[in-house]
mmCIF file of N, CA and C in Angstrom:
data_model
loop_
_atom_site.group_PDB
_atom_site.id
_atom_site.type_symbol
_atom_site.label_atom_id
_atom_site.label_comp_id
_atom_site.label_asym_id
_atom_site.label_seq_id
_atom_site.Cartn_x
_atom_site.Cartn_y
_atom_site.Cartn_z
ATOM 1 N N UNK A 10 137.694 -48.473 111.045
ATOM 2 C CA UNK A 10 137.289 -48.237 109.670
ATOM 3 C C UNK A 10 137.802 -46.879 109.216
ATOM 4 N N UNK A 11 138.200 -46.839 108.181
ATOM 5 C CA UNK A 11 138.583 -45.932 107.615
ATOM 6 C C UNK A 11 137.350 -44.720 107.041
ATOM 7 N N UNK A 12 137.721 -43.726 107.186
ATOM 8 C CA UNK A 12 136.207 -42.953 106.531
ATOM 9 C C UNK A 12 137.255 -42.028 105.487
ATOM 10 N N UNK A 13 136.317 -41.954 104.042
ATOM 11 C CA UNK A 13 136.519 -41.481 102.750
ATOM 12 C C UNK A 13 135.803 -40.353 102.588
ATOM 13 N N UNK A 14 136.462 -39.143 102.363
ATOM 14 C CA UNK A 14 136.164 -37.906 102.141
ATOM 15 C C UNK A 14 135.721 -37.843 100.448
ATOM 16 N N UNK A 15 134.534 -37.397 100.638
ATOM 17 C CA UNK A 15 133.353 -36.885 99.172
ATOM 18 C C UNK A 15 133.375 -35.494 98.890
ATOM 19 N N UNK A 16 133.910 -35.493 97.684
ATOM 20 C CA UNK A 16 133.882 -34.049 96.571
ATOM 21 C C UNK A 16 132.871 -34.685 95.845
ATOM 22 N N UNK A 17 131.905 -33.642 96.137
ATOM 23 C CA UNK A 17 130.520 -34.031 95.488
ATOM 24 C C UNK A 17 130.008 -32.505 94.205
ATOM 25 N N UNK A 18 130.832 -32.738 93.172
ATOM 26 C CA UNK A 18 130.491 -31.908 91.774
ATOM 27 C C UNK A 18 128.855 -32.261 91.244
ATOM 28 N N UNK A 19 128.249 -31.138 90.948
ATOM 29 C CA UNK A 19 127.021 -31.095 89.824
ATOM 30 C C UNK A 19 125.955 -31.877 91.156
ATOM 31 N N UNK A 20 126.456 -31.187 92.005
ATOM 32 C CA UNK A 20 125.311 -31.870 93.146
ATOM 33 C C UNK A 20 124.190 -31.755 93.253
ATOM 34 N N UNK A 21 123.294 -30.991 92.384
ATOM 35 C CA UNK A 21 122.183 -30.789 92.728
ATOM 36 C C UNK A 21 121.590 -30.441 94.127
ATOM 37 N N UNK A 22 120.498 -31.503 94.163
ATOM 38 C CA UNK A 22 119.895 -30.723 95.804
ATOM 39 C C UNK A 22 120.406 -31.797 96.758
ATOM 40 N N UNK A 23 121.487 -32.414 96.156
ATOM 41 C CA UNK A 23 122.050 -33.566 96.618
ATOM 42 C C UNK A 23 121.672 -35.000 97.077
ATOM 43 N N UNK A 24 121.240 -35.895 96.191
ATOM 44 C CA UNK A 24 120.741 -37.110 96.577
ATOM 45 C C UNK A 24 122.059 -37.890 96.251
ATOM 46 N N UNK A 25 122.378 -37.965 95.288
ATOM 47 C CA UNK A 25 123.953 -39.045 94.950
ATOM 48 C C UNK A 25 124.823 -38.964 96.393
ATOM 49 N N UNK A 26 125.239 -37.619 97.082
ATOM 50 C CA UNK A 26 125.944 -37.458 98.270
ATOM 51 C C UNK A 26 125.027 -37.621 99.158
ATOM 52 N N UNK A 27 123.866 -37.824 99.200
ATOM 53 C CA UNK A 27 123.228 -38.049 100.320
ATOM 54 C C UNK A 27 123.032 -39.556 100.735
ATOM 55 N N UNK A 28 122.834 -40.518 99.706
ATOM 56 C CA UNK A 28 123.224 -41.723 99.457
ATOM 57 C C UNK A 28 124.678 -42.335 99.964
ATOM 58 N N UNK A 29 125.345 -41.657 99.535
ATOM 59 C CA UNK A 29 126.891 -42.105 100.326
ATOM 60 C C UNK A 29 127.325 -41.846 101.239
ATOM 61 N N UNK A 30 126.666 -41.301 102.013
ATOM 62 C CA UNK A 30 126.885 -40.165 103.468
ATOM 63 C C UNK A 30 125.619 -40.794 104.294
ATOM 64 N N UNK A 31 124.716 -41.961 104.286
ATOM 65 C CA UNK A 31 123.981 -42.302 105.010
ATOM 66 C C UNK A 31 124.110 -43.876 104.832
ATOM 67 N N UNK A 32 125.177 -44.219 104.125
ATOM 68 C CA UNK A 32 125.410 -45.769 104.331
ATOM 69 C C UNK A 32 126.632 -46.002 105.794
ATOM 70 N N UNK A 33 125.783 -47.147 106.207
ATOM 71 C CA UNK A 33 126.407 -47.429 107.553
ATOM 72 C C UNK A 33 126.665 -48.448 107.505
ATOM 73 N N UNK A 34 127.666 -49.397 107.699
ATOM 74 C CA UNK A 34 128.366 -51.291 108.048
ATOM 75 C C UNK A 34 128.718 -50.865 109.606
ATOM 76 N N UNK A 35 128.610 -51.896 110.070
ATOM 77 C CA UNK A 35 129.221 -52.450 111.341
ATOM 78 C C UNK A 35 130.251 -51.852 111.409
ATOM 79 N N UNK A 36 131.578 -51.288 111.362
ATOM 80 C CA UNK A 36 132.269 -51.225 111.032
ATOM 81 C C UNK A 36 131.921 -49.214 111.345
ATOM 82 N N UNK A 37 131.203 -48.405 110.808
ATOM 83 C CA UNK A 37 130.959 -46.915 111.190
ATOM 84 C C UNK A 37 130.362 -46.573 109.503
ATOM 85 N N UNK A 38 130.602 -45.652 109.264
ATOM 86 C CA UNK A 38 130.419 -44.912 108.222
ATOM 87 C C UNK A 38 131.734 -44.074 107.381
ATOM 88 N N UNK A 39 131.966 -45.431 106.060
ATOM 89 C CA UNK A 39 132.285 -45.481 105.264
ATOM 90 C C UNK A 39 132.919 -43.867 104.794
ATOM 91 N N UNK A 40 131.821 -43.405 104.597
ATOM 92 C CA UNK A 40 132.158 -42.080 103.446
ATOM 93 C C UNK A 40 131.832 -40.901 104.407
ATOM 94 N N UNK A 41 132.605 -39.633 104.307
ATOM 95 C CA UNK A 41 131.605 -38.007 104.874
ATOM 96 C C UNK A 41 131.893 -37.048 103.590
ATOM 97 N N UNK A 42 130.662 -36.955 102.870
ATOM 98 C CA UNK A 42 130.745 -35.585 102.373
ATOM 99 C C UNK A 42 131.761 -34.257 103.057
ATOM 100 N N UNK A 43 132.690 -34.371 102.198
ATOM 101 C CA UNK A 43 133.197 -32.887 102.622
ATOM 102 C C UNK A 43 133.144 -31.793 102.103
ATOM 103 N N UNK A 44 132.701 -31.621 100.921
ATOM 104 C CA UNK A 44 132.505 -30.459 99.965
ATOM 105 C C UNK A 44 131.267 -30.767 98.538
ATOM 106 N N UNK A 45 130.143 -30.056 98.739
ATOM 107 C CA UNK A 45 129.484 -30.120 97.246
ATOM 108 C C UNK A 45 129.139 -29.153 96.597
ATOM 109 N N UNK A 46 129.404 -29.224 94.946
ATOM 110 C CA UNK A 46 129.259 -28.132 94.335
ATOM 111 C C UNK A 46 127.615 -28.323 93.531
ATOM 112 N N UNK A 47 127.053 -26.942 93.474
ATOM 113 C CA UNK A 47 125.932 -26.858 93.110
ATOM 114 C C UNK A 47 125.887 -25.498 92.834
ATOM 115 N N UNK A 48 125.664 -24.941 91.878
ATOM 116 C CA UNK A 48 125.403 -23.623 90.659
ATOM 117 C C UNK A 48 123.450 -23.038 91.019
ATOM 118 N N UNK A 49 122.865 -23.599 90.870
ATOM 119 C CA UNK A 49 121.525 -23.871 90.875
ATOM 120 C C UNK A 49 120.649 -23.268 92.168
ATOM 121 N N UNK A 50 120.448 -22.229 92.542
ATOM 122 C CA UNK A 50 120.313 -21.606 93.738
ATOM 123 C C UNK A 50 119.214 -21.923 94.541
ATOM 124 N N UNK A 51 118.283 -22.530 93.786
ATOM 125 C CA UNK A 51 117.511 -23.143 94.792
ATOM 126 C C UNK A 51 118.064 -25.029 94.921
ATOM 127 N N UNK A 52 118.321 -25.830 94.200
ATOM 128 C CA UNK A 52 119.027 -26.577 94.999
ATOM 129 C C UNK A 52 120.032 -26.731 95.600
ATOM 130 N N UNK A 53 120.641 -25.594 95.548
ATOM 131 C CA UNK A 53 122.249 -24.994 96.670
ATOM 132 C C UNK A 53 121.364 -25.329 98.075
ATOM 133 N N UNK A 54 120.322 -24.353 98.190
ATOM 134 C CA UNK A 54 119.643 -24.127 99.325
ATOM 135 C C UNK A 54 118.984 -25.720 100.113
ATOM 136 N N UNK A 55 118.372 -26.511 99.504
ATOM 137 C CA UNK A 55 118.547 -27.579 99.356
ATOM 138 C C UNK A 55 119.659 -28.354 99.538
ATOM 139 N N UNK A 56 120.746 -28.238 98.809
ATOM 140 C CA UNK A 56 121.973 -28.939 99.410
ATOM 141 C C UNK A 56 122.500 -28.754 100.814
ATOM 142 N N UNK A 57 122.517 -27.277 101.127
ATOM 143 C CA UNK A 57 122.904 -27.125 102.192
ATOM 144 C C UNK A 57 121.674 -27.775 103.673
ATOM 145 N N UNK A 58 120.778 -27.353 103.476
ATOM 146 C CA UNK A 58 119.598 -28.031 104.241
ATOM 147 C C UNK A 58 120.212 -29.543 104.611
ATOM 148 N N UNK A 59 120.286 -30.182 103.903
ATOM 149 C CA UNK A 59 120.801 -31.484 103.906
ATOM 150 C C UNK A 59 122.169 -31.279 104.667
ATOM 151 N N UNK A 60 122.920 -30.631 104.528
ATOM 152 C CA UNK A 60 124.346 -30.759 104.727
ATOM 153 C C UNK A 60 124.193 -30.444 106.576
ATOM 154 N N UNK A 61 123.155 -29.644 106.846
ATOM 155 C CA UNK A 61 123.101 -29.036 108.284
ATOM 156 C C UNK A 61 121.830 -29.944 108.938
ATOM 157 N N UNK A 62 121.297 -30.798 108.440
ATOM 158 C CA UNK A 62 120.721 -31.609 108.938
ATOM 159 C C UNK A 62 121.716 -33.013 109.586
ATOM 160 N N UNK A 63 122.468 -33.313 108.218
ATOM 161 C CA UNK A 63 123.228 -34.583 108.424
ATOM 162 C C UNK A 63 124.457 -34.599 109.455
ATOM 163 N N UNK A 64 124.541 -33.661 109.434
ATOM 164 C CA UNK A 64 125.736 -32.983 110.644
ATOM 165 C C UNK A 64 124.824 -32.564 112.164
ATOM 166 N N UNK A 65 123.549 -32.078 111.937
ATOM 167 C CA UNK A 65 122.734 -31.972 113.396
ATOM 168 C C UNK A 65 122.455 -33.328 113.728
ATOM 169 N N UNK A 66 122.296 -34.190 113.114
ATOM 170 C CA UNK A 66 122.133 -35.440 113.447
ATOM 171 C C UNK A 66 123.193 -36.328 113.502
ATOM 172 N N UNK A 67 124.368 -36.136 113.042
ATOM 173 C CA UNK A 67 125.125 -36.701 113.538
ATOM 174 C C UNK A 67 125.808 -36.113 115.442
ATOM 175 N N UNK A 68 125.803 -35.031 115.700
ATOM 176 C CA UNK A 68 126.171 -34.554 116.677
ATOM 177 C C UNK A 68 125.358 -34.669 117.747
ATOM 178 N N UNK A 69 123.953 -34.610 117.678
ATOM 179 C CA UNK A 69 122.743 -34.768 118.821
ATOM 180 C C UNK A 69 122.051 -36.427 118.067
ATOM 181 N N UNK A 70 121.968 -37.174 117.365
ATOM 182 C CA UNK A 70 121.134 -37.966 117.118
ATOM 183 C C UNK A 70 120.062 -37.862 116.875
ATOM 184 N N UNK A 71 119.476 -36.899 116.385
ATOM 185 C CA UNK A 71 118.664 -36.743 116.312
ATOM 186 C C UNK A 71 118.203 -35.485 115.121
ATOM 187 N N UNK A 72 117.235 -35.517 114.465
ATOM 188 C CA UNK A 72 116.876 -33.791 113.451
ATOM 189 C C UNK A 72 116.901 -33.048 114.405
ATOM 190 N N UNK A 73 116.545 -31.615 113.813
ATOM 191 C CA UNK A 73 116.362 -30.491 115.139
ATOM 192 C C UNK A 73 114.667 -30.556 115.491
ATOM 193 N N UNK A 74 114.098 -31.233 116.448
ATOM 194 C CA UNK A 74 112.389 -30.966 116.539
ATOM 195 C C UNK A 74 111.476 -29.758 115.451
ATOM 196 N N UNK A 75 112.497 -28.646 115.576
ATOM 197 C CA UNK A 75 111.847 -27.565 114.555
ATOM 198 C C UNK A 75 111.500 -28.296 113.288
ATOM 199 N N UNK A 76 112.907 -29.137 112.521
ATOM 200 C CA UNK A 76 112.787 -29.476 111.529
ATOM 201 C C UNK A 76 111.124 -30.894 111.233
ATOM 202 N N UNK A 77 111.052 -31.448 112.357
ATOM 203 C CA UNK A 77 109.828 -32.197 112.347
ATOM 204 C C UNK A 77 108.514 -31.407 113.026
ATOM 205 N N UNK A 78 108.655 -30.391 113.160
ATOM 206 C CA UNK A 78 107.353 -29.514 113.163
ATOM 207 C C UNK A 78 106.950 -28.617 112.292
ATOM 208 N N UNK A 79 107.856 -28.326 111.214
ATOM 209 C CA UNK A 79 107.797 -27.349 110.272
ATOM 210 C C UNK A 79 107.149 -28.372 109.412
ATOM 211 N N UNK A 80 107.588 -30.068 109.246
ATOM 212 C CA UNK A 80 107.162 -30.932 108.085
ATOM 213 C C UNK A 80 105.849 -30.862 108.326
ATOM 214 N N UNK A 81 105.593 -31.025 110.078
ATOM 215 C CA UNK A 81 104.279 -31.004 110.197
ATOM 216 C C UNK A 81 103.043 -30.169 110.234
ATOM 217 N N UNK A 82 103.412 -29.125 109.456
ATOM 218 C CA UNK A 82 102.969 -27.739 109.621
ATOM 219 C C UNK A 82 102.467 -27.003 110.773
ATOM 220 N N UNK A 83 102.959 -26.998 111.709
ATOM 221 C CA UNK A 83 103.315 -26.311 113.226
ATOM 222 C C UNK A 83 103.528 -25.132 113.307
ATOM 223 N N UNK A 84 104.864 -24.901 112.285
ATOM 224 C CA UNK A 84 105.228 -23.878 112.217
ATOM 225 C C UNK A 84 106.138 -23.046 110.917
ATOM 226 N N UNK A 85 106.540 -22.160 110.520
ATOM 227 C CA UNK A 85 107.002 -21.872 109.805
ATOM 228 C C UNK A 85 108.129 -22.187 109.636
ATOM 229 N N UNK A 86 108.955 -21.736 108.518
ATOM 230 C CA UNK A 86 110.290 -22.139 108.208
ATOM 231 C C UNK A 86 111.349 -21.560 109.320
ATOM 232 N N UNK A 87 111.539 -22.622 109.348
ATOM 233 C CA UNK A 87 112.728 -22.319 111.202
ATOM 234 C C UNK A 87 113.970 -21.430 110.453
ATOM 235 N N UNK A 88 114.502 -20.450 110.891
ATOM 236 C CA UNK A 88 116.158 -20.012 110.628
ATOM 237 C C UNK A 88 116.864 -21.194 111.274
ATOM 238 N N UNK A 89 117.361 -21.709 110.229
ATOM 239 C CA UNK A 89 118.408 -22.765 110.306
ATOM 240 C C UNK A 89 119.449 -22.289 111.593
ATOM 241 N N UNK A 90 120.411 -21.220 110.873
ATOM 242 C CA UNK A 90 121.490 -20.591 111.833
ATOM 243 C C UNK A 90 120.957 -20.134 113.060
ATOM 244 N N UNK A 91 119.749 -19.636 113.412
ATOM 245 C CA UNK A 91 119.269 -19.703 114.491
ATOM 246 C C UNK A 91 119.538 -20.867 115.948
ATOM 247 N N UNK A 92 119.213 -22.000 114.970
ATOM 248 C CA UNK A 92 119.048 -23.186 115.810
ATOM 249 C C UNK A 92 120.350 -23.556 116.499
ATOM 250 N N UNK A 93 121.510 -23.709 115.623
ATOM 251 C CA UNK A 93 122.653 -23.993 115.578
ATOM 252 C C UNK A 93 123.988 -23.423 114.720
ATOM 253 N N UNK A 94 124.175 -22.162 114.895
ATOM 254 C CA UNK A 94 125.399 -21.502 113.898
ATOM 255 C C UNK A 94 126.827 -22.307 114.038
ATOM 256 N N UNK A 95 126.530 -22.960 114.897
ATOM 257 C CA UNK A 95 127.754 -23.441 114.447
ATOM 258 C C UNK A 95 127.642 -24.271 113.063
ATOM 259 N N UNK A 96 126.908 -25.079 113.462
ATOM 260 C CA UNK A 96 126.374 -26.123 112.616
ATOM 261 C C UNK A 96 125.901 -25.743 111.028
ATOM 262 N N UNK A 97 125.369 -24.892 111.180
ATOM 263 C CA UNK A 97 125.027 -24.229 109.830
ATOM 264 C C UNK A 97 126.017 -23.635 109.110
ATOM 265 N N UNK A 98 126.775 -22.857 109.680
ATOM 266 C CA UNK A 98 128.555 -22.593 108.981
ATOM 267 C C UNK A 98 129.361 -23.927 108.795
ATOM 268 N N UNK A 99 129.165 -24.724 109.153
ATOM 269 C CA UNK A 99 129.420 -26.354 108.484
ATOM 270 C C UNK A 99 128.903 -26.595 107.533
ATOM 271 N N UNK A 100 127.488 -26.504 107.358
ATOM 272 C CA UNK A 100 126.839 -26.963 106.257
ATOM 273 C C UNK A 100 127.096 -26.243 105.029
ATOM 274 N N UNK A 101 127.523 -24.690 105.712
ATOM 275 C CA UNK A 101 128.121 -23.576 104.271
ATOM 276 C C UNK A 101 128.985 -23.811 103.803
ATOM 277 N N UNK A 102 129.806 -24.240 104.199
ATOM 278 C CA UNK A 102 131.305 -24.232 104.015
ATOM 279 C C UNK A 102 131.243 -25.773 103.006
ATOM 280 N N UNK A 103 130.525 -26.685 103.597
ATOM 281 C CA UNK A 103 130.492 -28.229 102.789
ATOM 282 C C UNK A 103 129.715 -27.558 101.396
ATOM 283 N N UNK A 104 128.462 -27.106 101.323
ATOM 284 C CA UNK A 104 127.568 -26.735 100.124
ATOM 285 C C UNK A 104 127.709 -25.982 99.556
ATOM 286 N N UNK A 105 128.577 -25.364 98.457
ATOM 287 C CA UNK A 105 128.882 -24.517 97.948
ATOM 288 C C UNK A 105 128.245 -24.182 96.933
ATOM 289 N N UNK A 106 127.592 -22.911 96.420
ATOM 290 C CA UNK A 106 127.129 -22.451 95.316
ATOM 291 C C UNK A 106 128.288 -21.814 94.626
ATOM 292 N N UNK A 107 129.018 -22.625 93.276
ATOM 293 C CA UNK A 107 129.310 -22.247 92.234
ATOM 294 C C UNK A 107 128.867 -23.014 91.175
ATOM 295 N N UNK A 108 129.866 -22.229 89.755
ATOM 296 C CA UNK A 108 129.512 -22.938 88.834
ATOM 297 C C UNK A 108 131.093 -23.156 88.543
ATOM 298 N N UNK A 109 130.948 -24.438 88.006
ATOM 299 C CA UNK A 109 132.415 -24.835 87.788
ATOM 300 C C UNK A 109 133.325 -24.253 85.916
ATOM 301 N N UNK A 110 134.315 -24.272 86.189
ATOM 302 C CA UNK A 110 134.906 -23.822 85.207
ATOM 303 C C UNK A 110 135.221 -22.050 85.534
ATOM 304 N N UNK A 111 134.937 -21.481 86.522
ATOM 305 C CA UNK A 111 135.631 -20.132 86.393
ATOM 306 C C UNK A 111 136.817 -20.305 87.371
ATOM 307 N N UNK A 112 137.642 -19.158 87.140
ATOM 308 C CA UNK A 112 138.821 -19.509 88.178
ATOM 309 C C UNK A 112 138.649 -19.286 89.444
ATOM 310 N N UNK A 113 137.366 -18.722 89.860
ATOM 311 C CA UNK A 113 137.185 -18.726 91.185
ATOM 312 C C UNK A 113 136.768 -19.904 91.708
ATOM 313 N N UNK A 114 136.034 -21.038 90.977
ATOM 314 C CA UNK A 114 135.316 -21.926 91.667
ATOM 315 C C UNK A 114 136.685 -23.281 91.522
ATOM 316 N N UNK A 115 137.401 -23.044 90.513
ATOM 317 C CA UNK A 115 138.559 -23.948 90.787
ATOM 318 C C UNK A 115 139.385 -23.668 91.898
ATOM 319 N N UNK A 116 139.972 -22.331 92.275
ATOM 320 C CA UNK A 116 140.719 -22.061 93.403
ATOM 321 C C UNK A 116 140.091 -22.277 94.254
ATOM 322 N N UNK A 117 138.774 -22.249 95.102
ATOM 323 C CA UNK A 117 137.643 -22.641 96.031
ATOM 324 C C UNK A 117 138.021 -24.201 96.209
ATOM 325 N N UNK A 118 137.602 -24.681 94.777
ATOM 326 C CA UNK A 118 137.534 -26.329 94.893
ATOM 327 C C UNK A 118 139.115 -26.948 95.257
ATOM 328 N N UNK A 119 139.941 -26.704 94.496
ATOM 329 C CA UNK A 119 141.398 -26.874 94.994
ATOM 330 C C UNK A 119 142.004 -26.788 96.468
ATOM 331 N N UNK A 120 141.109 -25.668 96.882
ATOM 332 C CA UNK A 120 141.293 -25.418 98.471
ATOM 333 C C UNK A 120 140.766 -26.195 99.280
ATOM 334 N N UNK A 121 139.569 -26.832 98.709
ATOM 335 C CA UNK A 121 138.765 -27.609 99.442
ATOM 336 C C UNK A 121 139.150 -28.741 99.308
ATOM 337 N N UNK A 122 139.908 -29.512 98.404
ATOM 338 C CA UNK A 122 140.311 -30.718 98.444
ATOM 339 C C UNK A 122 141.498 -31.137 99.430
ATOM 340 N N UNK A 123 142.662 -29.734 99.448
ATOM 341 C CA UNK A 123 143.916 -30.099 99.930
ATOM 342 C C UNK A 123 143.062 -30.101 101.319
ATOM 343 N N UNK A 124 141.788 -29.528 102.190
ATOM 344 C CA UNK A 124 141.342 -29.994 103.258
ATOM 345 C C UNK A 124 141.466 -31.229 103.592
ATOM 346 N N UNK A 125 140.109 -31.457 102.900
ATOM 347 C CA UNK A 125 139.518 -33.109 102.457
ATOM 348 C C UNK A 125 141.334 -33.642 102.873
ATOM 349 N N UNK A 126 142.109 -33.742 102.106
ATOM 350 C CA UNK A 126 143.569 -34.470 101.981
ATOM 351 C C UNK A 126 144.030 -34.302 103.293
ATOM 352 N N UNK A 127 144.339 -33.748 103.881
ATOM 353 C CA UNK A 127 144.679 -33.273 105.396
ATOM 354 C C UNK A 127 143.768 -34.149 106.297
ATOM 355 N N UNK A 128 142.420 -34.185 106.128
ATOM 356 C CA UNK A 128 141.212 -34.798 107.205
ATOM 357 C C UNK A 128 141.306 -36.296 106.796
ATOM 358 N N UNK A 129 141.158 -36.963 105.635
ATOM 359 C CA UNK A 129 141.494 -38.352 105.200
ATOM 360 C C UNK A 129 142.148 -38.652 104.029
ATOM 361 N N UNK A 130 142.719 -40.187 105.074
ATOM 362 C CA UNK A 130 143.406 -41.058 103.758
ATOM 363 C C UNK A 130 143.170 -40.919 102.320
ATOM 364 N N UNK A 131 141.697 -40.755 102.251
ATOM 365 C CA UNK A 131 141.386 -40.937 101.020
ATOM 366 C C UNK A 131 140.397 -39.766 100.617
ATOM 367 N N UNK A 132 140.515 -39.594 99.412
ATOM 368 C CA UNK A 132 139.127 -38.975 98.797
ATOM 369 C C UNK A 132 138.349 -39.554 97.650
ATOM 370 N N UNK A 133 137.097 -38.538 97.334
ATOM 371 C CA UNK A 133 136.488 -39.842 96.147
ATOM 372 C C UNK A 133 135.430 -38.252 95.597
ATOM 373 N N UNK A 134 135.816 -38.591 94.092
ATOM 374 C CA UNK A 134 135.027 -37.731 93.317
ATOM 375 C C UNK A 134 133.620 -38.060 93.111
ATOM 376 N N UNK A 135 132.554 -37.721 93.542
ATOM 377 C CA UNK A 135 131.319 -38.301 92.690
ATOM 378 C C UNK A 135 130.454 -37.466 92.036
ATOM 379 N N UNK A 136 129.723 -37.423 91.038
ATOM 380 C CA UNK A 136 128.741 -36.476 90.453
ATOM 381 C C UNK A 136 128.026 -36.774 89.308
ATOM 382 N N UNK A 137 126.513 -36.048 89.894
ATOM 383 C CA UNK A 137 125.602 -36.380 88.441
ATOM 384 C C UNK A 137 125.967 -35.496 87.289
ATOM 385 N N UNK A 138 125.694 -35.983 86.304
ATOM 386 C CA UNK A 138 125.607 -35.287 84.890
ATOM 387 C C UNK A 138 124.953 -34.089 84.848
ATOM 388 N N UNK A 139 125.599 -32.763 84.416
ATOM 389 C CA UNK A 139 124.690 -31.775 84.587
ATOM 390 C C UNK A 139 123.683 -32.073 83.931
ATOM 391 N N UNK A 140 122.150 -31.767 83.898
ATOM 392 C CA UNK A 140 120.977 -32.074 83.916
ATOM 393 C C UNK A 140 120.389 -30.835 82.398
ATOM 394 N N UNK A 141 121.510 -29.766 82.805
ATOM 395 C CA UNK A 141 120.718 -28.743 81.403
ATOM 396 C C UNK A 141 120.683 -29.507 79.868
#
């Protein structure tokens, strides 16, 4: 199966990419988020959460236990990069806080696509409507 690289614009705290990045066929998984943009600093933080979860679980199978003891109020908010820096500089690098339209966040995004282009056949734009 082929897997399709996701430029995920106006991402919010990311549910649209989270949706396409957790569909599975026989066959493997379809789509991987490779880059999402989000302006919005607390759902950046949020996006990325997601982005270093979906990647800890893809690599161990599993969440990080912290992350199901913190839901369960156990304990406090775990340092992400703590757990796994590698993993979490993945999730940075995929979740990006800009806002689109300056020339920095186009040269960023441009850079990030000719990746995406290099890693797969294909890519695929998706994004919600900004919300303001």
């Amino acid at each position: 199966m082929q897997t399709i690289g996701i430029v995920d614009l106006f991402a919010g705290p990311g549910g649209l990419g989270e949706g396409f990045s957790s569909l599975q066929t026989d066959a493997g998984v379809p789509f991987k988020i490779g880059i999402s943009i989000e302006k919005d600093i607390s759902a950046h933080a949020t996006l990325t959460l997601r982005a270093f979860l979906r990647e800890y679980r893809a690599r161990h199978g599993k969440l990080p236990a912290e992350f199901i003891d913190y839901h369960a109020g156990e304990i406090d908010l775990p340092n992400w990069e703590a757990i796994d820096p590698e993993i979490w500089g993945h999730a940075q690098d995929e979740a990006l806080a800009l806002e689109l339209g300056s020339a920095e966040a186009g040269d960023i995004i441009d850079s990030a696509i000719g990746d995406l282009q290099k890693r797969f056949k294909e890519t695929v734009l998706i994004g919600g409507p900004p919300c303001q």
